[in-house]
Tab-separated table of C-alpha atoms in Angstrom:
chain	number	residue	atom	x	y	z
A	1	MET	CA	33.621	197.771	226.459
A	2	ARG	CA	34.237	200.709	228.767
A	3	PHE	CA	30.762	202.070	227.963
A	4	LEU	CA	29.201	198.680	228.720
A	5	CYS	CA	30.985	198.477	232.082
A	6	THR	CA	29.695	201.927	232.934
A	7	LEU	CA	26.129	200.896	232.124
A	8	LEU	CA	26.432	197.766	234.218
A	9	ALA	CA	27.833	199.751	237.126
A	10	LEU	CA	24.983	202.223	236.926
A	11	ALA	CA	22.427	199.417	236.728
A	12	PHE	CA	23.950	197.733	239.773
A	13	ALA	CA	24.026	200.987	241.705
A	14	GLY	CA	20.376	201.590	240.888
A	15	THR	CA	19.500	198.128	242.187
A	16	VAL	CA	21.288	198.742	245.484
A	17	VAL	CA	19.605	202.102	246.011
A	18	ALA	CA	16.171	200.655	245.255
A	19	ALA	CA	16.612	197.678	247.577
A	20	THR	CA	14.859	197.912	250.922
A	21	PRO	CA	16.751	197.232	254.180
A	22	ARG	CA	14.994	193.871	254.437
A	23	GLU	CA	16.014	192.883	250.903
A	24	VAL	CA	19.644	193.839	251.469
A	25	VAL	CA	19.756	191.953	254.764
A	26	GLN	CA	17.955	188.902	253.388
A	27	GLN	CA	20.339	188.619	250.451
A	28	ALA	CA	23.403	188.978	252.660
A	29	VAL	CA	22.160	186.491	255.249
A	30	GLN	CA	21.117	183.898	252.685
A	31	ALA	CA	24.623	183.951	251.231
A	32	ILE	CA	25.984	182.518	254.499
A	33	ALA	CA	22.877	180.861	255.985
A	34	PRO	CA	20.414	179.905	253.212
A	35	ASN	CA	17.662	178.768	255.570
A	36	ALA	CA	17.794	181.759	257.904
A	37	LYS	CA	14.698	183.971	258.084
A	38	VAL	CA	14.919	187.713	258.583
A	39	ASP	CA	12.171	188.812	260.962
A	40	GLU	CA	12.861	192.547	261.019
A	41	ALA	CA	15.258	194.953	259.307
A	42	GLN	CA	15.645	198.705	259.643
A	43	GLU	CA	18.079	201.604	259.662
A	44	SER	CA	20.687	201.326	262.408
A	45	THR	CA	22.125	204.005	264.650
A	46	VAL	CA	25.487	202.669	263.465
A	47	PRO	CA	26.347	204.670	260.314
A	48	GLY	CA	26.378	202.653	257.103
A	49	PHE	CA	24.588	199.631	258.574
A	50	TYR	CA	21.136	198.148	258.879
A	51	GLU	CA	20.151	196.283	262.020
A	52	ALA	CA	18.065	193.161	261.798
A	53	ILE	CA	16.582	190.338	263.821
A	54	VAL	CA	17.306	186.869	262.511
A	55	GLY	CA	15.711	184.236	264.697
A	56	SER	CA	16.211	185.794	268.115
A	57	GLN	CA	19.581	187.354	267.287
A	58	PHE	CA	20.413	190.942	266.413
A	59	ILE	CA	22.839	191.373	263.541
A	60	TYR	CA	24.211	194.320	261.585
A	61	VAL	CA	24.539	194.321	257.801
A	62	SER	CA	26.403	196.965	255.825
A	63	LYS	CA	24.186	198.801	253.377
A	64	ASP	CA	26.088	197.350	250.433
A	65	GLY	CA	25.393	193.854	251.791
A	66	ARG	CA	29.072	192.995	252.030
A	67	TYR	CA	29.540	192.756	255.781
A	68	VAL	CA	27.483	190.956	258.433
A	69	LEU	CA	28.317	191.578	262.079
A	70	ASP	CA	26.944	189.389	264.864
A	71	GLY	CA	27.223	190.944	268.324
A	72	SER	CA	26.527	194.082	270.342
A	73	ALA	CA	27.190	197.582	269.051
A	74	PHE	CA	28.319	200.182	271.579
A	75	ASP	CA	28.218	203.966	271.409
A	76	VAL	CA	31.494	204.569	273.248
A	77	ALA	CA	31.096	208.333	273.598
A	78	ASN	CA	27.686	208.063	275.243
A	79	LYS	CA	28.373	204.715	276.965
A	80	VAL	CA	25.255	203.124	275.472
A	81	ASP	CA	24.740	199.537	274.347
A	82	LEU	CA	22.879	200.228	271.105
A	83	THR	CA	21.908	196.591	270.628
A	84	GLN	CA	20.286	196.402	274.032
A	85	GLU	CA	18.417	199.631	273.304
A	86	SER	CA	17.018	198.105	270.114
A	87	ARG	CA	16.242	194.787	271.794
A	88	ALA	CA	14.419	196.613	274.596
A	89	LYS	CA	12.242	198.408	272.058
A	90	VAL	CA	11.318	195.123	270.373
A	91	ARG	CA	10.482	193.553	273.732
A	92	ARG	CA	8.408	196.530	274.839
A	93	LEU	CA	6.325	196.436	271.680
A	94	ALA	CA	5.874	192.657	271.911
A	95	LEU	CA	4.812	192.760	275.562
A	96	ALA	CA	2.302	195.513	274.833
A	97	LYS	CA	0.406	192.955	272.752
A	98	ILE	CA	0.162	190.478	275.651
A	99	GLY	CA	-3.029	191.332	277.479
A	100	PRO	CA	-3.926	190.725	281.131
A	101	ASP	CA	-5.725	187.553	280.066
A	102	LYS	CA	-2.318	185.892	279.577
A	103	ARG	CA	-0.609	187.167	282.710
A	104	ILE	CA	-0.709	186.302	286.389
A	105	VAL	CA	-0.609	189.625	288.184
A	106	PHE	CA	0.530	190.404	291.712
A	107	ALA	CA	-0.228	194.084	292.283
A	108	PRO	CA	0.004	196.286	295.394
A	109	LYS	CA	-3.171	196.539	297.407
A	110	ALA	CA	-4.625	199.724	298.898
A	111	PRO	CA	-3.414	201.873	300.462
A	112	VAL	CA	-0.200	201.164	298.516
A	113	ALA	CA	-0.324	202.615	295.016
A	114	THR	CA	1.318	200.958	292.033
A	115	ARG	CA	4.361	203.041	291.088
A	116	HIS	CA	6.106	200.611	288.741
A	117	THR	CA	5.302	197.404	286.861
A	118	VAL	CA	7.786	194.726	285.853
A	119	THR	CA	7.228	191.725	283.620
A	120	VAL	CA	8.815	188.480	284.767
A	121	PHE	CA	9.266	185.394	282.606
A	122	THR	CA	9.106	182.600	285.152
A	123	ASP	CA	9.334	178.828	285.571
A	124	ILE	CA	7.709	177.033	288.506
A	125	ASP	CA	10.679	174.670	288.872
A	126	CYS	CA	13.300	177.436	288.710
A	127	PRO	CA	14.947	177.927	292.148
A	128	PHE	CA	15.678	181.613	291.590
A	129	CYS	CA	12.111	182.168	290.376
A	130	ARG	CA	10.864	180.700	293.627
A	131	ARG	CA	13.229	182.902	295.622
A	132	PHE	CA	11.998	185.955	293.731
A	133	HIS	CA	8.372	185.105	294.454
A	134	GLN	CA	9.060	184.533	298.146
A	135	GLN	CA	9.536	188.291	298.326
A	136	ILE	CA	6.417	189.226	296.369
A	137	ALA	CA	4.826	190.944	299.366
A	138	GLN	CA	7.922	193.124	299.741
A	139	TYR	CA	7.887	194.112	296.069
A	140	ASN	CA	4.204	195.006	296.328
A	141	ALA	CA	4.796	196.972	299.514
A	142	LYS	CA	7.225	199.172	297.574
A	143	GLY	CA	4.618	199.867	294.924
A	144	ILE	CA	5.939	197.356	292.399
A	145	ALA	CA	3.416	195.275	290.484
A	146	VAL	CA	4.690	191.988	289.052
A	147	ASP	CA	3.205	190.567	285.877
A	148	TYR	CA	4.229	186.934	285.491
A	149	LEU	CA	4.463	185.235	282.104
A	150	PHE	CA	5.043	181.486	282.054
A	151	TYR	CA	8.239	180.265	280.450
A	152	PRO	CA	8.839	176.636	281.517
A	153	LEU	CA	12.358	175.669	280.486
A	154	SER	CA	13.161	172.395	278.746
A	155	ILE	CA	15.757	171.642	281.457
A	156	HIS	CA	12.835	171.252	283.882
A	157	PRO	CA	10.788	168.287	282.577
A	158	GLY	CA	7.152	168.610	283.572
A	159	ALA	CA	7.345	172.343	284.354
A	160	ASP	CA	5.083	173.046	281.401
A	161	LYS	CA	2.392	170.739	282.819
A	162	LYS	CA	2.644	172.464	286.193
A	163	ALA	CA	2.263	175.856	284.519
A	164	GLN	CA	-0.815	174.656	282.678
A	165	ALA	CA	-2.309	173.243	285.884
A	166	VAL	CA	-1.783	176.562	287.691
A	167	TRP	CA	-3.339	178.449	284.798
A	168	CYS	CA	-6.347	176.146	284.795
A	169	SER	CA	-6.965	176.366	288.550
A	170	LYS	CA	-9.914	178.260	290.046
A	171	ASP	CA	-7.633	180.827	291.704
A	172	ARG	CA	-4.488	181.317	289.614
A	173	VAL	CA	-2.842	183.726	292.034
A	174	GLU	CA	-3.206	181.356	294.982
A	175	ALA	CA	-2.266	178.313	292.912
A	176	PHE	CA	0.827	180.097	291.596
A	177	THR	CA	2.031	180.967	295.093
A	178	GLU	CA	1.432	177.421	296.333
A	179	ALA	CA	3.269	175.939	293.340
A	180	MET	CA	6.176	178.304	293.936
A	181	SER	CA	6.364	177.019	297.511
A	182	GLY	CA	6.711	173.456	296.219
A	183	LYS	CA	3.105	172.241	296.321
A	184	ASP	CA	2.016	169.992	293.462
A	185	PRO	CA	-0.463	172.029	291.376
A	186	GLY	CA	-2.171	168.914	290.046
A	187	THR	CA	-2.938	167.995	286.453
A	188	ALA	CA	-5.780	170.296	285.407
A	189	THR	CA	-5.889	171.202	281.733
A	190	CYS	CA	-7.699	173.827	279.710
A	191	PRO	CA	-6.960	176.268	276.873
A	192	ASN	CA	-3.886	178.163	278.070
A	193	PRO	CA	-1.149	180.555	276.817
A	194	VAL	CA	1.862	178.615	278.164
A	195	ASN	CA	3.283	177.453	274.826
A	196	GLU	CA	2.565	180.802	273.199
A	197	LEU	CA	4.429	182.675	275.925
A	198	ALA	CA	7.363	180.271	275.792
A	199	SER	CA	7.633	180.838	272.041
A	200	LEU	CA	7.447	184.587	272.609
A	201	ALA	CA	10.278	184.443	275.139
A	202	GLN	CA	12.474	182.535	272.718
A	203	SER	CA	11.732	184.958	269.890
A	204	LEU	CA	12.790	187.828	272.155
A	205	GLY	CA	16.136	186.205	272.879
A	206	ILE	CA	15.216	185.255	276.443
A	207	ASN	CA	16.872	182.006	277.492
A	208	ALA	CA	16.797	182.006	281.288
A	209	THR	CA	14.434	182.515	284.206
A	210	PRO	CA	13.600	184.631	285.967
A	211	THR	CA	14.050	187.322	283.333
A	212	ILE	CA	12.821	190.636	284.710
A	213	LEU	CA	11.923	193.384	282.255
A	214	GLY	CA	11.244	196.982	283.193
A	215	PRO	CA	8.493	199.142	281.645
A	216	ASP	CA	10.908	200.157	278.870
A	217	GLY	CA	11.597	196.536	277.908
A	218	LYS	CA	15.145	196.535	279.263
A	219	GLN	CA	16.275	193.521	281.252
A	220	ILE	CA	17.083	194.270	284.873
A	221	PRO	CA	20.121	192.361	286.183
A	222	GLY	CA	19.318	189.597	288.646
A	223	GLN	CA	21.583	191.015	291.348
A	224	ILE	CA	19.371	194.094	291.376
A	225	ALA	CA	15.997	192.482	290.743
A	226	MET	CA	16.359	189.910	293.514
A	227	SER	CA	16.448	192.716	296.097
A	228	PRO	CA	13.153	194.603	296.620
A	229	ASP	CA	15.058	197.693	297.817
A	230	MET	CA	17.482	197.681	294.895
A	231	LEU	CA	14.757	196.980	292.340
A	232	ALA	CA	12.627	199.857	293.629
A	233	ALA	CA	15.637	202.185	293.497
A	234	GLU	CA	16.513	201.087	289.953
A	235	LEU	CA	12.945	201.571	288.712
A	236	ASP	CA	12.884	205.028	290.315
A	237	ARG	CA	16.146	205.853	288.534
A	238	GLN	CA	14.856	204.626	285.168
A	239	SER	CA	11.603	206.551	285.569
A	240	ALA	CA	13.468	209.771	286.436
A	241	ALA	CA	15.816	209.299	283.471
A	242	ALA	CA	12.904	208.746	281.105
A	243	THR	CA	11.146	211.864	282.396
A	244	ALA	CA	14.288	213.946	282.010
A	245	LYS	CA	14.819	212.634	278.472
A	246	ASN	CA	11.309	213.640	277.458
């Protein structure tokens, strides 16, 4: 009997070692949420855990599959939100796949050079989105290019149709600015990326507009982003930190 138990223990241990992070996470998650789908799973900075994306949420699963933690992980010594670091990486990689053909770009014009670029998930009927865009000339004057991605929220009925109409207009940049000032963009339709971008936002855990992301994929707090001066200073700080790190 003792010999049999030893064999079983060794067999079980071999199974655990052979299991990939995704398999361990999937098995653990299915035990508590059978219909949940694991999108990504990998080694975590947190010792003894894998980190994974389930839906749009980050979770941590112990390597033996026994514990599942839902929430942010912090490196206290270095004062770093590890979950936000991982989420930023996922966002950066996802945004890199969204070409200029799916963005509405407001870039600085000569003689002002583009020093920084931010990506903004926006909704035409969002009051704070409109306030942000009212200052677009000031952002551009400070060398900040703004790449808009449509994300009409369900709390704004009809915002998706307005986004599609802007996208299908002859001059998207002009139509976007007019729509953000309250003008009806009409009802034009054509093949457009609105639904695709909304799905992308949801998959990245974005649930509000405007959501402003820096070049590194990190979300910039609204209290900073809504000020052209503060946003420029924050982007300068991030750029300097990235250069120093490399």
